[in-house]
Short mmCIF file of C-alpha atoms in Angstrom, two decimals:
data_model
loop_
_atom_site.label_atom_id
_atom_site.label_comp_id
_atom_site.label_asym_id
_atom_site.label_seq_id
_atom_site.Cartn_x
_atom_site.Cartn_y
_atom_site.Cartn_z
CA UNK Z 1 0.03 0.01 0.25
CA UNK Z 2 1.65 3.94 -0.99
CA UNK Z 3 2.66 5.54 1.80
CA UNK Z 4 0.08 8.14 1.45
CA UNK Z 5 -2.85 5.92 1.68
CA UNK Z 6 -0.95 3.99 5.02
CA UNK Z 7 -1.29 7.84 6.23
CA UNK Z 8 -4.76 8.46 5.29
CA UNK Z 9 -5.75 5.33 6.75
CA UNK Z 10 -3.90 5.47 10.05
CA UNK Z 11 -5.22 9.18 10.56
CA UNK Z 12 -9.25 8.67 9.53
CA UNK Z 13 -9.18 5.29 12.07
CA UNK Z 14 -7.67 7.30 14.92
CA UNK Z 15 -10.46 10.10 13.89
CA UNK Z 16 -12.60 7.08 14.11
CA UNK Z 17 -11.58 5.91 17.17
CA UNK Z 18 -11.48 9.02 18.88
CA UNK Z 19 -15.58 9.88 18.15
CA UNK Z 20 -16.77 6.62 18.09
CA UNK Z 21 -14.83 6.07 21.80
CA UNK Z 22 -16.49 8.62 23.26
CA UNK Z 23 -19.80 9.54 21.28
CA UNK Z 24 -21.46 10.82 23.89
CA UNK Z 25 -19.12 13.19 25.16
CA UNK Z 26 -17.95 14.27 21.75
CA UNK Z 27 -21.47 15.26 20.95
CA UNK Z 28 -22.23 17.26 24.63
CA UNK Z 29 -18.91 18.90 24.58
CA UNK Z 30 -17.74 19.00 20.84
CA UNK Z 31 -15.55 22.34 20.07
CA UNK Z 32 -14.87 23.63 17.12
CA UNK Z 33 -12.19 25.71 16.15
CA UNK Z 34 -11.99 28.81 14.21
CA UNK Z 35 -12.27 28.82 10.33
CA UNK Z 36 -9.50 30.13 8.01
CA UNK Z 37 -11.82 31.40 6.13
CA UNK Z 38 -13.98 34.58 6.58
CA UNK Z 39 -17.64 34.30 7.74
CA UNK Z 40 -20.82 35.29 9.38
CA UNK Z 41 -22.15 33.69 11.92
CA UNK Z 42 -25.75 32.64 11.57
CA UNK Z 43 -27.87 32.92 14.60
CA UNK Z 44 -29.19 29.90 16.20
CA UNK Z 45 -26.84 27.53 13.66
CA UNK Z 46 -23.19 25.61 13.38
CA UNK Z 47 -23.39 26.94 9.54
CA UNK Z 48 -22.37 30.24 8.85
CA UNK Z 49 -22.02 32.40 5.58
CA UNK Z 50 -19.09 32.20 3.95
CA UNK Z 51 -17.98 35.68 2.56
CA UNK Z 52 -16.47 35.51 -0.83
CA UNK Z 53 -15.72 38.99 -2.35
CA UNK Z 54 -18.50 40.49 -4.32
CA UNK Z 55 -16.40 42.92 -6.03
CA UNK Z 56 -13.13 42.31 -7.70
CA UNK Z 57 -11.23 44.79 -10.11
CA UNK Z 58 -12.19 43.55 -13.63
CA UNK Z 59 -14.72 41.14 -13.09
CA UNK Z 60 -18.76 40.75 -12.71
CA UNK Z 61 -19.37 38.48 -9.77
CA UNK Z 62 -22.91 36.72 -9.47
CA UNK Z 63 -23.48 34.06 -6.69
CA UNK Z 64 -23.88 30.60 -7.64
CA UNK Z 65 -26.38 28.34 -6.10
CA UNK Z 66 -25.26 24.72 -3.91
CA UNK Z 67 -27.13 22.10 -5.97
CA UNK Z 68 -30.02 20.21 -3.91
CA UNK Z 69 -27.69 17.00 -4.47
CA UNK Z 70 -24.60 18.61 -2.12
CA UNK Z 71 -27.51 19.65 0.32
CA UNK Z 72 -28.47 16.23 0.38
CA UNK Z 73 -25.18 14.36 0.37
CA UNK Z 74 -23.24 16.95 3.15
CA UNK Z 75 -23.69 17.27 6.65
CA UNK Z 76 -26.04 19.39 7.72
CA UNK Z 77 -23.75 21.62 9.57
CA UNK Z 78 -21.74 22.10 6.04
CA UNK Z 79 -21.27 25.96 5.36
CA UNK Z 80 -20.42 26.84 1.28
CA UNK Z 81 -19.46 29.83 -0.52
CA UNK Z 82 -19.83 29.94 -4.12
CA UNK Z 83 -19.41 32.68 -6.81
CA UNK Z 84 -18.99 33.26 -10.38
CA UNK Z 85 -16.26 35.72 -11.80
CA UNK Z 86 -16.79 36.92 -15.37
CA UNK Z 87 -13.84 38.79 -17.03
CA UNK Z 88 -14.52 40.98 -20.07
CA UNK Z 89 -13.61 38.71 -22.67
CA UNK Z 90 -15.88 36.03 -21.56
CA UNK Z 91 -13.53 33.92 -19.36
CA UNK Z 92 -15.05 32.82 -16.44
CA UNK Z 93 -13.85 31.58 -12.67
CA UNK Z 94 -16.05 29.82 -10.29
CA UNK Z 95 -14.54 29.98 -6.67
CA UNK Z 96 -16.11 27.78 -3.99
CA UNK Z 97 -15.53 27.02 -0.49
CA UNK Z 98 -16.99 24.02 1.39
CA UNK Z 99 -16.76 24.46 5.21
CA UNK Z 100 -17.19 21.55 7.46
CA UNK Z 101 -18.76 22.03 10.79
CA UNK Z 102 -18.28 19.02 13.39
CA UNK Z 103 -17.84 16.29 10.69
CA UNK Z 104 -14.99 15.34 8.51
CA UNK Z 105 -16.99 14.18 5.65
CA UNK Z 106 -18.39 17.22 4.57
CA UNK Z 107 -15.01 17.82 2.48
CA UNK Z 108 -14.62 15.00 -0.26
CA UNK Z 109 -12.04 14.21 -3.10
CA UNK Z 110 -12.31 15.78 -6.32
CA UNK Z 111 -10.75 13.41 -8.14
CA UNK Z 112 -13.97 11.32 -7.75
CA UNK Z 113 -16.40 14.13 -8.19
CA UNK Z 114 -14.53 15.35 -11.69
CA UNK Z 115 -14.50 12.57 -13.86
CA UNK Z 116 -18.69 11.95 -12.32
CA UNK Z 117 -19.62 15.13 -14.35
CA UNK Z 118 -18.06 13.75 -17.54
CA UNK Z 119 -14.57 14.80 -17.45
CA UNK Z 120 -11.49 13.44 -17.76
CA UNK Z 121 -8.54 14.17 -15.70
CA UNK Z 122 -5.20 14.44 -17.94
CA UNK Z 123 -3.18 15.78 -15.26
CA UNK Z 124 -2.44 15.81 -12.03
CA UNK Z 125 -0.10 17.95 -9.73
CA UNK Z 126 1.27 20.55 -6.96
CA UNK Z 127 2.08 23.96 -7.32
CA UNK Z 128 2.56 27.26 -5.09
CA UNK Z 129 1.76 30.94 -5.29
CA UNK Z 130 2.93 33.88 -3.19
CA UNK Z 131 0.05 35.71 -2.04
CA UNK Z 132 1.47 39.03 -1.29
CA UNK Z 133 0.76 41.82 1.77
CA UNK Z 134 1.53 42.42 5.63
CA UNK Z 135 1.39 38.80 6.36
CA UNK Z 136 2.31 37.61 2.91
CA UNK Z 137 2.82 33.31 2.30
CA UNK Z 138 3.21 30.78 -0.26
CA UNK Z 139 0.11 29.44 -1.02
CA UNK Z 140 0.23 25.63 -1.99
CA UNK Z 141 -2.37 24.03 -4.26
CA UNK Z 142 -3.31 21.15 -6.12
CA UNK Z 143 -3.81 21.36 -10.03
CA UNK Z 144 -6.02 18.80 -12.02
CA UNK Z 145 -5.98 19.46 -15.64
CA UNK Z 146 -9.28 18.31 -17.49
CA UNK Z 147 -10.37 17.42 -20.74
CA UNK Z 148 -14.47 17.14 -21.92
CA UNK Z 149 -16.41 17.07 -25.37
CA UNK Z 150 -18.85 19.25 -25.26
CA UNK Z 151 -21.75 20.03 -27.87
CA UNK Z 152 -22.15 23.76 -29.02
CA UNK Z 153 -24.25 24.02 -32.09
CA UNK Z 154 -24.49 20.72 -32.60
CA UNK Z 155 -21.00 20.48 -32.77
CA UNK Z 156 -18.86 18.75 -30.67
CA UNK Z 157 -15.98 20.80 -29.20
CA UNK Z 158 -12.95 20.04 -27.11
CA UNK Z 159 -13.15 21.83 -24.11
CA UNK Z 160 -10.28 21.73 -21.09
CA UNK Z 161 -10.33 23.05 -17.83
CA UNK Z 162 -8.29 23.39 -14.67
CA UNK Z 163 -9.33 22.97 -11.24
CA UNK Z 164 -7.13 24.41 -8.42
CA UNK Z 165 -8.07 23.39 -4.83
CA UNK Z 166 -6.32 23.62 -1.30
CA UNK Z 167 -7.30 23.34 2.62
CA UNK Z 168 -7.27 25.91 4.86
CA UNK Z 169 -7.91 26.11 9.17
CA UNK Z 170 -7.53 28.34 12.03
CA UNK Z 171 -4.03 29.23 11.20
CA UNK Z 172 -2.95 26.76 8.48
CA UNK Z 173 -3.27 25.70 5.04
CA UNK Z 174 -2.20 22.72 2.96
CA UNK Z 175 -2.71 21.28 -0.51
CA UNK Z 176 -2.23 17.66 0.77
CA UNK Z 177 -5.23 15.83 2.82
CA UNK Z 178 -2.95 13.72 4.24
CA UNK Z 179 -1.48 16.33 6.38
CA UNK Z 180 -5.09 17.85 6.88
CA UNK Z 181 -6.43 14.32 8.51
CA UNK Z 182 -3.13 13.93 10.74
CA UNK Z 183 -3.33 17.37 11.84
CA UNK Z 184 -7.16 17.05 12.57
CA UNK Z 185 -6.78 13.52 14.27
CA UNK Z 186 -3.74 15.26 16.67
CA UNK Z 187 -6.02 18.34 17.22
CA UNK Z 188 -8.46 15.62 18.69
CA UNK Z 189 -6.22 13.95 20.77
CA UNK Z 190 -4.50 16.72 22.27
CA UNK Z 191 -7.16 19.29 22.88
CA UNK Z 192 -10.56 17.54 22.42
CA UNK Z 193 -11.10 20.13 19.81
CA UNK Z 194 -12.30 19.79 16.11
CA UNK Z 195 -10.40 21.72 13.36
CA UNK Z 196 -13.05 23.22 10.99
CA UNK Z 197 -11.33 22.71 8.04
CA UNK Z 198 -12.33 24.57 4.64
CA UNK Z 199 -12.34 23.17 1.45
CA UNK Z 200 -11.33 26.21 -1.21
CA UNK Z 201 -11.41 25.31 -5.54
CA UNK Z 202 -11.65 27.43 -8.25
CA UNK Z 203 -12.68 26.04 -11.80
CA UNK Z 204 -11.64 27.43 -14.90
CA UNK Z 205 -12.87 25.77 -18.51
CA UNK Z 206 -11.14 27.17 -21.77
CA UNK Z 207 -10.96 25.89 -25.55
CA UNK Z 208 -8.42 23.03 -25.62
CA UNK Z 209 -5.06 24.50 -26.18
CA UNK Z 210 -5.38 27.84 -24.30
CA UNK Z 211 -4.38 26.39 -21.07
CA UNK Z 212 -0.77 28.34 -21.22
CA UNK Z 213 -2.56 31.75 -21.76
CA UNK Z 214 -5.03 30.92 -18.85
CA UNK Z 215 -3.24 29.57 -16.16
CA UNK Z 216 -1.66 32.86 -15.63
CA UNK Z 217 -4.35 34.29 -15.53
CA UNK Z 218 -5.97 32.07 -12.92
CA UNK Z 219 -2.90 32.96 -10.80
CA UNK Z 220 -3.42 36.38 -11.11
CA UNK Z 221 -7.05 36.14 -9.78
CA UNK Z 222 -5.86 33.80 -6.94
CA UNK Z 223 -3.44 36.84 -6.06
CA UNK Z 224 -6.16 39.35 -6.28
CA UNK Z 225 -9.19 37.00 -4.91
CA UNK Z 226 -7.41 34.67 -2.04
CA UNK Z 227 -6.57 37.80 0.50
CA UNK Z 228 -10.06 38.88 0.80
CA UNK Z 229 -11.58 35.85 2.06
CA UNK Z 230 -8.78 33.80 3.57
CA UNK Z 231 -6.93 34.22 6.67
CA UNK Z 232 -3.21 34.48 6.42
CA UNK Z 233 -1.56 31.24 8.10
CA UNK Z 234 0.44 31.50 11.53
CA UNK Z 235 2.46 28.15 10.98
CA UNK Z 236 4.08 29.71 7.83
CA UNK Z 237 7.63 29.38 7.58
CA UNK Z 238 9.64 32.66 7.29
CA UNK Z 239 10.31 34.00 3.92
CA UNK Z 240 13.56 33.93 2.45
#
């Protein structure tokens, strides 16, 4: 079994053991850490309003609805933020945040969801992006390059897309699922507190062959948008 799978298995079993071993205690005494995302509380609910920027220079934005399938599938205390940003030339960026409550199953693997939507994952790797500012830091993220044939005016057209994603919690940001699960297990073990992770993603679709032009624009979009909704991590290494 690959080392990454072993880490996920061990962390998952530890989380299950911690919760199952004291179900009553955790239900009555569960404490959630602060999220790493800017939010507004909703009276009487664990779920919160995720505050994605309504205004970004050079883009028009509209909110996107969460699908009924997602609402039915994910835990009821899951919070969502979702907006579509359109540039004057028609390029569209869909920005999404899925914020867990007390149940880690709010966060799912896009490697399973993307093929289910008819896309083929062509390549998968990681990258980093410098987020500037007084509390600047390196943002790590996963990058999936996808392809799909769509029909436009009754003609098949090849489309490609980038799906960029990472995870953020109170003072932390990571592209690693393994690190997220280990951090969750360790926090529960040492303090009894549940880290409230957010799963942040950016999706952009474009004509096949345009990746080299679109990817730099996705990076610039993130450099502008991320500081407006994501809190800077406190565990970042010093800048060289």
